[in-house]
Amino acid sequence: MWVEFGFAAILDNPAAYRLMLSVQMPHKDVLSYKTPASAYDEKHFSYQDGFVYSGINTSGLYTLGKISEDPSSHHIPCLKKELGLQTQRSTYYYKGSDNPPCSALDISYNPSFESSHPWLNALPYSFSGDTALIGIQPVSSSTDAIPEMFHIETSSSMNLQALVNFSTLSGYPKFVRYKRMKSLEHNSFVLENNILRISPAFAGVILDAAQLNHQNQYRDIRIYANMLFDDYDLELYLQADSTAPTGTMRVSQKASFDDPYQVFQDQYQLSMLSPVYDFRMLDNEQFFDSCQPYVRLKQNQRTDNLLFSVSNDDYYRIYSYPEADEADAWSFSHSEGHFAFYLPYKAQFGIVRDNQPHDSSSVTISKVSDIHLSLYQAQAVFPAEYIGNELPMGAD
């Protein structure tokens, strides 16, 4: 319900005034304003015949006056559990814990930005710009943590299609890609009527992803003992001690699994619901002996699907991961449209739909070559030297 509120005032230049609302509660601070218009509404007040008119529906302290602000930077206090702050350029909001991780956030727009970090220098991307869109710096904090549910709404005339939230925090780099959507979802931002809305995951910078160049058909990703690399379709997480091995992981994509023994062709009826991702270390073959990165792959359709892996190193091995509440080395978990698992060795992984579930498998011996018989988590291998002797032609 609205209450019409009017008071006498002498305004020399009504367009320069704002009607401010300040709400201070034990757990929350809110500062918003209305600008002048010919008629008052939710976002405007009116001025006529020496009176200011406004509709009000919130108790608080109302102040009328002229204000000035820095258009390129803002200092956002983080003193309470909840904050709402409106400025001419941007609106900020968060709702988190009683003890925010920092005392304030310094927000800057179009700050200078140069990075020598490998993730922005060909491993896997190269940054071609010299400024970021937004810089976020915590005050009184040694981490890049920001209050929970922190949102930014800011004006933008750019036709942005993808953004990257990037942090070079010492010992724990983070990279998260966001795509433009109609509503705020997982890894998304909204851009409508020249207003950008985004909820960054951490402090650092927000970059225009169009300035991240990548020429290869694969991604060579520098691996760190502690890291978060979320490229929208592919997420890599690692939390290990400082002595954990590092290196460069090559992630390639293809349309289907390697199938040299025609196992998928003859023994399964599968539909691919994601690309096949091939993971391998380029410069540290012993990496998987002590580290197993946590991986999340985005599925194209939200149905009950399976995760298959294929390793084709010393032995050809097919494995179908069962679903569990929590992922481990031999099972996957499913949430937010992603399949999560731990990467135990170099292999190919892909999300599939099983169009013909079965509880038995057979193959007819028709040629002298190794035979691989697969049934989800089980696999039998019959070497070629046994065919024609112990295993006669035509046998099942």
CSV table of C-alpha atoms in Angstrom, one decimal:
chain,number,residue,atom,x,y,z
A,1,MET,CA,0.0,0.0,0.0
A,2,TRP,CA,1.2,3.5,-0.9
A,3,VAL,CA,0.8,6.7,1.1
A,4,GLU,CA,0.9,10.0,-0.8
A,5,PHE,CA,3.4,12.3,0.9
A,6,GLY,CA,3.9,15.9,0.1
A,7,PHE,CA,6.0,18.7,1.7
A,8,ALA,CA,6.8,22.3,0.8
A,9,ALA,CA,10.2,23.0,-0.7
A,10,ILE,CA,12.0,25.6,-2.8
A,11,LEU,CA,14.1,23.9,-5.5
A,12,ASP,CA,16.2,26.1,-7.7
A,13,ASN,CA,16.9,23.2,-10.1
A,14,PRO,CA,14.5,20.3,-9.5
A,15,ALA,CA,16.4,18.0,-11.9
A,16,ALA,CA,19.5,18.1,-9.7
A,17,TYR,CA,17.7,16.8,-6.6
A,18,ARG,CA,17.2,13.3,-5.2
A,19,LEU,CA,14.8,12.1,-2.6
A,20,MET,CA,16.9,9.7,-0.6
A,21,LEU,CA,15.6,6.9,1.6
A,22,SER,CA,17.8,5.5,4.4
A,23,VAL,CA,16.8,2.4,6.4
A,24,GLN,CA,19.1,1.3,9.2
A,25,MET,CA,18.2,-1.9,11.1
A,26,PRO,CA,20.4,-4.1,13.3
A,27,HIS,CA,20.9,-6.6,10.5
A,28,LYS,CA,20.4,-4.4,7.4
A,29,ASP,CA,21.3,-1.1,5.7
A,30,VAL,CA,19.4,0.2,2.7
A,31,LEU,CA,20.1,3.5,0.8
A,32,SER,CA,18.0,4.2,-2.2
A,33,TYR,CA,16.7,7.3,-4.0
A,34,LYS,CA,14.0,8.7,-6.4
A,35,THR,CA,14.6,11.2,-9.2
A,36,PRO,CA,12.2,13.9,-10.4
A,37,ALA,CA,9.5,13.4,-13.0
A,38,SER,CA,6.3,14.9,-14.1
A,39,ALA,CA,4.4,12.5,-11.9
A,40,TYR,CA,5.5,10.4,-9.0
A,41,ASP,CA,5.7,6.6,-9.1
A,42,GLU,CA,7.9,3.8,-7.6
A,43,LYS,CA,11.1,5.4,-8.9
A,44,HIS,CA,10.3,9.1,-9.1
A,45,PHE,CA,9.0,12.1,-7.1
A,46,SER,CA,7.3,15.1,-8.6
A,47,TYR,CA,7.6,18.9,-7.9
A,48,GLN,CA,4.7,21.2,-8.5
A,49,ASP,CA,3.7,24.6,-7.1
A,50,GLY,CA,6.4,24.6,-4.4
A,51,PHE,CA,5.6,21.1,-3.2
A,52,VAL,CA,7.5,17.8,-3.5
A,53,TYR,CA,5.1,14.7,-3.9
A,54,SER,CA,6.1,11.1,-3.5
A,55,GLY,CA,4.4,7.8,-2.8
A,56,ILE,CA,5.9,6.0,0.2
A,57,ASN,CA,5.5,2.4,1.4
A,58,THR,CA,8.6,2.0,3.6
A,59,SER,CA,9.5,3.5,6.9
A,60,GLY,CA,12.9,5.2,7.2
A,61,LEU,CA,14.7,8.5,6.9
A,62,TYR,CA,13.8,10.6,3.9
A,63,THR,CA,16.1,13.3,2.8
A,64,LEU,CA,15.9,15.7,-0.1
A,65,GLY,CA,19.0,17.3,-1.6
A,66,LYS,CA,21.7,17.5,-4.1
A,67,ILE,CA,24.5,14.9,-4.1
A,68,SER,CA,27.6,14.1,-6.0
A,69,GLU,CA,29.4,10.8,-6.6
A,70,ASP,CA,32.4,9.4,-8.3
A,71,PRO,CA,31.1,7.7,-11.6
A,72,SER,CA,34.1,5.4,-11.9
A,73,SER,CA,34.5,3.9,-8.4
A,74,HIS,CA,32.4,3.2,-5.3
A,75,HIS,CA,33.3,2.2,-1.7
A,76,ILE,CA,30.7,-0.3,-0.5
A,77,PRO,CA,30.5,-0.9,3.3
A,78,CYS,CA,30.0,-4.5,4.4
A,79,LEU,CA,29.1,-4.1,8.0
A,80,LYS,CA,25.9,-6.0,8.4
A,81,LYS,CA,24.2,-9.2,7.2
A,82,GLU,CA,22.3,-7.4,4.4
A,83,LEU,CA,22.9,-4.3,2.3
A,84,GLY,CA,21.1,-2.5,-0.5
A,85,LEU,CA,22.8,0.5,-2.0
A,86,GLN,CA,21.7,2.6,-5.0
A,87,THR,CA,24.0,5.0,-6.9
A,88,GLN,CA,23.6,6.8,-10.1
A,89,ARG,CA,25.6,4.2,-12.0
A,90,SER,CA,25.0,1.0,-10.1
A,91,THR,CA,22.9,-0.7,-7.5
A,92,TYR,CA,24.5,-3.2,-5.1
A,93,TYR,CA,22.9,-5.9,-2.9
A,94,TYR,CA,24.0,-8.7,-0.8
A,95,LYS,CA,22.4,-11.0,1.9
A,96,GLY,CA,24.9,-13.2,3.7
A,97,SER,CA,26.2,-14.1,7.1
A,98,ASP,CA,26.2,-12.0,10.3
A,99,ASN,CA,30.0,-11.6,9.8
A,100,PRO,CA,30.8,-10.5,6.2
A,101,PRO,CA,34.3,-11.7,5.0
A,102,CYS,CA,35.5,-8.1,4.5
A,103,SER,CA,34.7,-4.7,6.0
A,104,ALA,CA,34.0,-3.1,2.6
A,105,LEU,CA,34.4,-3.6,-1.2
A,106,ASP,CA,36.1,-1.1,-3.5
A,107,ILE,CA,34.4,-1.3,-6.9
A,108,SER,CA,36.0,0.3,-9.9
A,109,TYR,CA,34.8,0.6,-13.5
A,110,ASN,CA,37.0,0.1,-16.5
A,111,PRO,CA,40.2,-0.2,-14.4
A,112,SER,CA,43.5,-0.8,-16.1
A,113,PHE,CA,44.3,-4.5,-16.2
A,114,GLU,CA,47.3,-6.5,-17.3
A,115,SER,CA,48.0,-10.1,-16.2
A,116,SER,CA,50.9,-12.3,-16.7
A,117,HIS,CA,48.9,-15.3,-15.3
A,118,PRO,CA,49.2,-18.4,-17.6
A,119,TRP,CA,45.4,-18.7,-17.9
A,120,LEU,CA,45.4,-15.4,-19.7
A,121,ASN,CA,48.6,-16.0,-21.6
A,122,ALA,CA,47.9,-19.0,-23.9
A,123,LEU,CA,47.3,-21.6,-21.1
A,124,PRO,CA,44.6,-21.7,-22.4
A,125,TYR,CA,43.5,-18.1,-23.3
A,126,SER,CA,45.2,-14.9,-24.3
A,127,PHE,CA,43.8,-11.6,-23.1
A,128,SER,CA,43.9,-8.9,-25.8
A,129,GLY,CA,42.6,-5.9,-23.8
A,130,ASP,CA,44.2,-3.5,-21.3
A,131,THR,CA,41.2,-2.8,-19.1
A,132,ALA,CA,38.6,-4.8,-17.2
A,133,LEU,CA,34.9,-4.0,-17.1
A,134,ILE,CA,34.7,-4.1,-13.3
A,135,GLY,CA,37.3,-4.4,-10.5
A,136,ILE,CA,36.3,-5.7,-7.1
A,137,GLN,CA,38.8,-5.3,-4.2
A,138,PRO,CA,38.0,-6.5,-0.6
A,139,VAL,CA,39.0,-4.2,2.2
A,140,SER,CA,40.5,-5.5,5.5
A,141,SER,CA,40.8,-9.0,4.0
A,142,SER,CA,43.6,-11.2,2.7
A,143,THR,CA,41.2,-13.4,0.6
A,144,ASP,CA,39.1,-12.8,-2.4
A,145,ALA,CA,35.9,-13.8,-0.6
A,146,ILE,CA,32.9,-11.4,-0.9
A,147,PRO,CA,29.5,-11.4,0.9
A,148,GLU,CA,27.1,-14.1,-0.1
A,149,MET,CA,24.5,-13.3,-2.8
A,150,PHE,CA,26.4,-10.2,-3.8
A,151,HIS,CA,24.7,-8.7,-6.9
A,152,ILE,CA,25.7,-5.8,-9.1
A,153,GLU,CA,23.3,-3.9,-11.4
A,154,THR,CA,25.1,-1.4,-13.6
A,155,SER,CA,24.6,0.5,-16.8
A,156,SER,CA,26.3,-0.9,-19.9
A,157,SER,CA,26.0,0.0,-23.6
A,158,MET,CA,28.1,-3.0,-24.7
A,159,ASN,CA,26.6,-6.0,-26.5
A,160,LEU,CA,28.1,-8.4,-24.0
A,161,GLN,CA,27.6,-12.2,-24.7
A,162,ALA,CA,30.0,-13.7,-22.1
A,163,LEU,CA,31.9,-12.5,-19.1
A,164,VAL,CA,34.8,-13.9,-17.0
A,165,ASN,CA,35.2,-13.4,-13.2
A,166,PHE,CA,39.0,-13.8,-12.6
A,167,SER,CA,41.1,-13.8,-9.5
A,168,THR,CA,44.9,-14.1,-9.2
A,169,LEU,CA,44.8,-14.6,-5.5
A,170,SER,CA,48.2,-16.0,-4.5
A,171,GLY,CA,48.1,-19.7,-4.2
A,172,TYR,CA,44.5,-20.1,-5.3
A,173,PRO,CA,43.7,-18.7,-8.8
A,174,LYS,CA,40.0,-18.7,-9.9
A,175,PHE,CA,38.4,-18.4,-13.3
A,176,VAL,CA,34.6,-18.5,-13.9
A,177,ARG,CA,32.8,-17.9,-17.3
A,178,TYR,CA,29.3,-16.5,-17.4
A,179,LYS,CA,27.0,-16.5,-20.4
A,180,ARG,CA,24.2,-14.1,-21.2
A,181,MET,CA,20.7,-15.4,-20.3
A,182,LYS,CA,17.2,-14.2,-19.8
A,183,SER,CA,17.4,-14.7,-16.1
A,184,LEU,CA,20.1,-15.2,-13.5
A,185,GLU,CA,20.9,-18.9,-13.4
A,186,HIS,CA,24.1,-20.9,-12.8
A,187,ASN,CA,27.0,-19.1,-14.5
A,188,SER,CA,24.9,-16.5,-16.1
A,189,PHE,CA,24.3,-12.7,-16.3
A,190,VAL,CA,21.4,-10.6,-17.6
A,191,LEU,CA,21.7,-7.6,-20.0
A,192,GLU,CA,18.5,-5.9,-20.7
A,193,ASN,CA,17.7,-2.2,-21.5
A,194,ASN,CA,21.5,-1.4,-21.1
A,195,ILE,CA,21.4,-2.7,-17.5
A,196,LEU,CA,23.9,-5.5,-16.7
A,197,ARG,CA,23.0,-7.8,-13.7
A,198,ILE,CA,25.6,-10.2,-12.4
A,199,SER,CA,26.4,-12.0,-9.2
A,200,PRO,CA,30.2,-12.5,-9.1
A,201,ALA,CA,31.6,-15.5,-7.3
A,202,PHE,CA,34.7,-13.7,-5.8
A,203,ALA,CA,36.7,-10.5,-5.8
A,204,GLY,CA,39.1,-9.7,-8.6
A,205,VAL,CA,38.0,-8.5,-12.1
A,206,ILE,CA,35.2,-9.0,-14.5
A,207,LEU,CA,36.4,-9.3,-18.1
A,208,ASP,CA,34.6,-9.2,-21.4
A,209,ALA,CA,35.1,-12.8,-22.6
A,210,ALA,CA,35.3,-11.5,-26.2
A,211,GLN,CA,38.8,-10.3,-25.4
A,212,LEU,CA,39.9,-13.9,-24.5
A,213,ASN,CA,41.4,-15.4,-27.6
A,214,HIS,CA,41.9,-19.1,-28.2
A,215,GLN,CA,43.1,-20.6,-31.5
A,216,ASN,CA,43.5,-24.3,-30.9
A,217,GLN,CA,41.0,-27.1,-30.9
A,218,TYR,CA,42.0,-28.0,-27.4
A,219,ARG,CA,42.6,-26.2,-24.1
A,220,ASP,CA,46.0,-26.4,-22.5
A,221,ILE,CA,45.3,-25.5,-18.9
A,222,ARG,CA,48.0,-24.7,-16.3
A,223,ILE,CA,47.3,-26.8,-13.2
A,224,TYR,CA,47.8,-25.5,-9.7
A,225,ALA,CA,47.7,-27.3,-6.3
A,226,ASN,CA,44.7,-25.1,-5.4
A,227,MET,CA,42.6,-23.8,-8.2
A,228,LEU,CA,39.1,-23.2,-9.6
A,229,PHE,CA,38.8,-23.2,-13.4
A,230,ASP,CA,35.1,-23.0,-14.6
A,231,ASP,CA,34.8,-22.5,-18.4
A,232,TYR,CA,31.0,-23.0,-18.3
A,233,ASP,CA,31.0,-26.3,-20.1
A,234,LEU,CA,33.9,-27.7,-18.1
A,235,GLU,CA,34.9,-27.1,-14.5
A,236,LEU,CA,38.2,-28.2,-12.9
A,237,TYR,CA,38.8,-27.9,-9.1
A,238,LEU,CA,41.8,-28.9,-7.2
A,239,GLN,CA,42.6,-28.5,-3.5
A,240,ALA,CA,45.9,-30.1,-2.4
A,241,ASP,CA,48.9,-29.2,-0.3
A,242,SER,CA,51.6,-27.0,-1.5
A,243,THR,CA,53.8,-29.9,-2.5
A,244,ALA,CA,51.3,-31.3,-5.0
A,245,PRO,CA,52.7,-31.6,-8.5
A,246,THR,CA,51.7,-29.0,-11.1
A,247,GLY,CA,51.8,-29.1,-14.9
A,248,THR,CA,49.7,-28.5,-17.9
A,249,MET,CA,46.6,-30.5,-18.7
A,250,ARG,CA,45.4,-30.7,-22.3
A,251,VAL,CA,41.6,-31.0,-22.7
A,252,SER,CA,40.4,-31.9,-26.1
A,253,GLN,CA,36.8,-32.3,-27.4
A,254,LYS,CA,35.5,-34.8,-29.9
A,255,ALA,CA,32.1,-36.0,-31.0
A,256,SER,CA,32.4,-39.6,-29.9
A,257,PHE,CA,34.6,-42.0,-27.9
A,258,ASP,CA,37.6,-43.8,-29.4
A,259,ASP,CA,36.2,-47.2,-30.4
A,260,PRO,CA,39.0,-49.3,-32.0
A,261,TYR,CA,37.3,-52.6,-31.0
A,262,GLN,CA,33.7,-51.5,-32.1
A,263,VAL,CA,32.4,-51.9,-28.5
A,264,PHE,CA,30.2,-48.9,-28.6
A,265,GLN,CA,29.1,-49.6,-32.1
A,266,ASP,CA,28.1,-53.3,-31.5
A,267,GLN,CA,27.3,-53.6,-27.8
A,268,TYR,CA,25.6,-50.3,-26.8
A,269,GLN,CA,22.9,-48.0,-28.1
A,270,LEU,CA,24.0,-44.6,-26.8
A,271,SER,CA,23.2,-41.0,-27.6
A,272,MET,CA,25.8,-38.4,-26.7
A,273,LEU,CA,24.5,-35.6,-24.5
A,274,SER,CA,27.8,-33.8,-24.2
A,275,PRO,CA,31.1,-33.7,-26.2
A,276,VAL,CA,33.6,-36.3,-25.3
A,277,TYR,CA,36.4,-34.7,-23.2
A,278,ASP,CA,39.9,-36.1,-23.5
A,279,PHE,CA,42.1,-35.3,-20.4
A,280,ARG,CA,45.8,-35.8,-20.3
A,281,MET,CA,48.9,-34.2,-18.7
A,282,LEU,CA,51.5,-32.9,-21.2
A,283,ASP,CA,54.5,-32.6,-18.9
A,284,ASN,CA,53.9,-34.6,-15.7
A,285,GLU,CA,52.9,-38.2,-16.3
A,286,GLN,CA,53.0,-38.9,-12.5
A,287,PHE,CA,50.5,-36.2,-11.7
A,288,PHE,CA,47.6,-38.6,-11.2
A,289,ASP,CA,49.6,-40.6,-8.7
A,290,SER,CA,49.0,-38.0,-6.1
A,291,CYS,CA,46.2,-35.7,-7.4
A,292,GLN,CA,42.7,-36.3,-8.7
A,293,PRO,CA,41.1,-33.1,-9.9
A,294,TYR,CA,37.3,-32.7,-9.3
A,295,VAL,CA,35.6,-32.3,-12.6
A,296,ARG,CA,32.1,-31.1,-13.6
A,297,LEU,CA,30.7,-31.5,-17.1
A,298,LYS,CA,27.6,-29.7,-18.3
A,299,GLN,CA,24.9,-31.9,-19.9
A,300,ASN,CA,22.8,-30.8,-22.8
A,301,GLN,CA,19.6,-32.3,-21.5
A,302,ARG,CA,18.4,-32.7,-18.0
A,303,THR,CA,17.4,-36.4,-18.0
A,304,ASP,CA,18.6,-39.5,-16.2
A,305,ASN,CA,21.9,-40.2,-18.0
A,306,LEU,CA,25.1,-42.0,-17.6
A,307,LEU,CA,28.8,-41.0,-17.5
A,308,PHE,CA,31.1,-43.2,-19.6
A,309,SER,CA,34.9,-43.1,-19.6
A,310,VAL,CA,37.4,-44.6,-22.0
A,311,SER,CA,41.1,-45.1,-21.4
A,312,ASN,CA,43.3,-46.2,-24.2
A,313,ASP,CA,46.9,-46.2,-22.9
A,314,ASP,CA,48.5,-49.5,-22.1
A,315,TYR,CA,45.0,-51.1,-22.1
A,316,TYR,CA,41.7,-50.2,-23.6
A,317,ARG,CA,39.2,-49.8,-20.8
A,318,ILE,CA,35.6,-48.8,-20.8
A,319,TYR,CA,33.9,-47.8,-17.6
A,320,SER,CA,30.3,-46.7,-16.9
A,321,TYR,CA,30.1,-44.6,-13.7
A,322,PRO,CA,27.1,-45.2,-11.4
A,323,GLU,CA,25.4,-42.3,-9.7
A,324,ALA,CA,25.9,-41.6,-6.0
A,325,ASP,CA,25.1,-38.8,-3.6
A,326,GLU,CA,28.7,-37.7,-3.6
A,327,ALA,CA,31.3,-38.1,-6.4
A,328,ASP,CA,34.4,-40.3,-5.9
A,329,ALA,CA,36.9,-42.0,-8.2
A,330,TRP,CA,34.3,-44.6,-9.3
A,331,SER,CA,31.0,-42.8,-9.2
A,332,PHE,CA,29.5,-39.5,-10.2
A,333,SER,CA,27.1,-37.0,-8.7
A,334,HIS,CA,24.5,-34.9,-10.5
A,335,SER,CA,23.4,-31.4,-9.6
A,336,GLU,CA,22.7,-28.1,-11.4
A,337,GLY,CA,22.7,-29.8,-14.8
A,338,HIS,CA,26.3,-31.0,-14.3
A,339,PHE,CA,27.9,-34.4,-13.8
A,340,ALA,CA,30.7,-34.4,-11.2
A,341,PHE,CA,33.5,-36.9,-10.8
A,342,TYR,CA,37.1,-37.2,-9.8
A,343,LEU,CA,39.7,-37.6,-12.6
A,344,PRO,CA,41.8,-40.7,-11.6
A,345,TYR,CA,43.9,-41.0,-14.8
A,346,LYS,CA,44.2,-39.7,-18.3
A,347,ALA,CA,41.0,-40.8,-20.2
A,348,GLN,CA,38.0,-39.7,-22.2
A,349,PHE,CA,34.7,-38.8,-20.5
A,350,GLY,CA,31.3,-38.0,-21.9
A,351,ILE,CA,27.7,-37.9,-20.8
A,352,VAL,CA,25.3,-40.3,-22.6
A,353,ARG,CA,21.8,-41.5,-22.7
A,354,ASP,CA,21.5,-45.3,-22.7
A,355,ASN,CA,18.8,-46.0,-25.3
A,356,GLN,CA,18.9,-49.8,-24.6
A,357,PRO,CA,19.7,-50.7,-21.0
A,358,HIS,CA,20.7,-54.3,-20.7
A,359,ASP,CA,22.0,-56.8,-18.1
A,360,SER,CA,23.9,-59.1,-20.4
A,361,SER,CA,26.3,-58.7,-23.4
A,362,SER,CA,27.6,-61.0,-26.1
A,363,VAL,CA,29.7,-60.9,-29.2
A,364,THR,CA,30.1,-63.3,-32.1
A,365,ILE,CA,33.7,-64.2,-33.0
A,366,SER,CA,34.1,-63.3,-36.6
A,367,LYS,CA,37.8,-62.4,-37.1
A,368,VAL,CA,41.2,-62.9,-35.5
A,369,SER,CA,41.6,-59.8,-33.3
A,370,ASP,CA,41.4,-58.9,-29.7
A,371,ILE,CA,37.8,-59.0,-28.5
A,372,HIS,CA,36.5,-56.6,-25.8
A,373,LEU,CA,33.2,-57.5,-24.2
A,374,SER,CA,31.7,-54.6,-22.1
A,375,LEU,CA,28.8,-54.5,-19.6
A,376,TYR,CA,28.9,-51.1,-17.9
A,377,GLN,CA,31.3,-51.6,-15.0
A,378,ALA,CA,32.5,-55.0,-16.2
A,379,GLN,CA,34.8,-55.8,-19.1
A,380,ALA,CA,36.3,-59.0,-20.5
A,381,VAL,CA,39.2,-59.1,-23.0
A,382,PHE,CA,39.9,-62.1,-25.2
A,383,PRO,CA,43.4,-61.8,-26.9
A,384,ALA,CA,43.6,-62.6,-30.6
A,385,GLU,CA,46.0,-65.6,-30.0
A,386,TYR,CA,43.1,-67.6,-28.4
A,387,ILE,CA,40.8,-67.1,-31.4
A,388,GLY,CA,40.6,-70.1,-33.7
A,389,ASN,CA,41.9,-72.5,-31.0
A,390,GLU,CA,40.3,-72.1,-27.6
A,391,LEU,CA,37.7,-69.8,-29.1
A,392,PRO,CA,36.4,-71.1,-32.5
A,393,MET,CA,35.1,-68.8,-35.2
A,394,GLY,CA,31.4,-68.2,-35.0
A,395,ALA,CA,31.2,-68.8,-31.3
A,396,ASP,CA,29.2,-66.4,-29.1
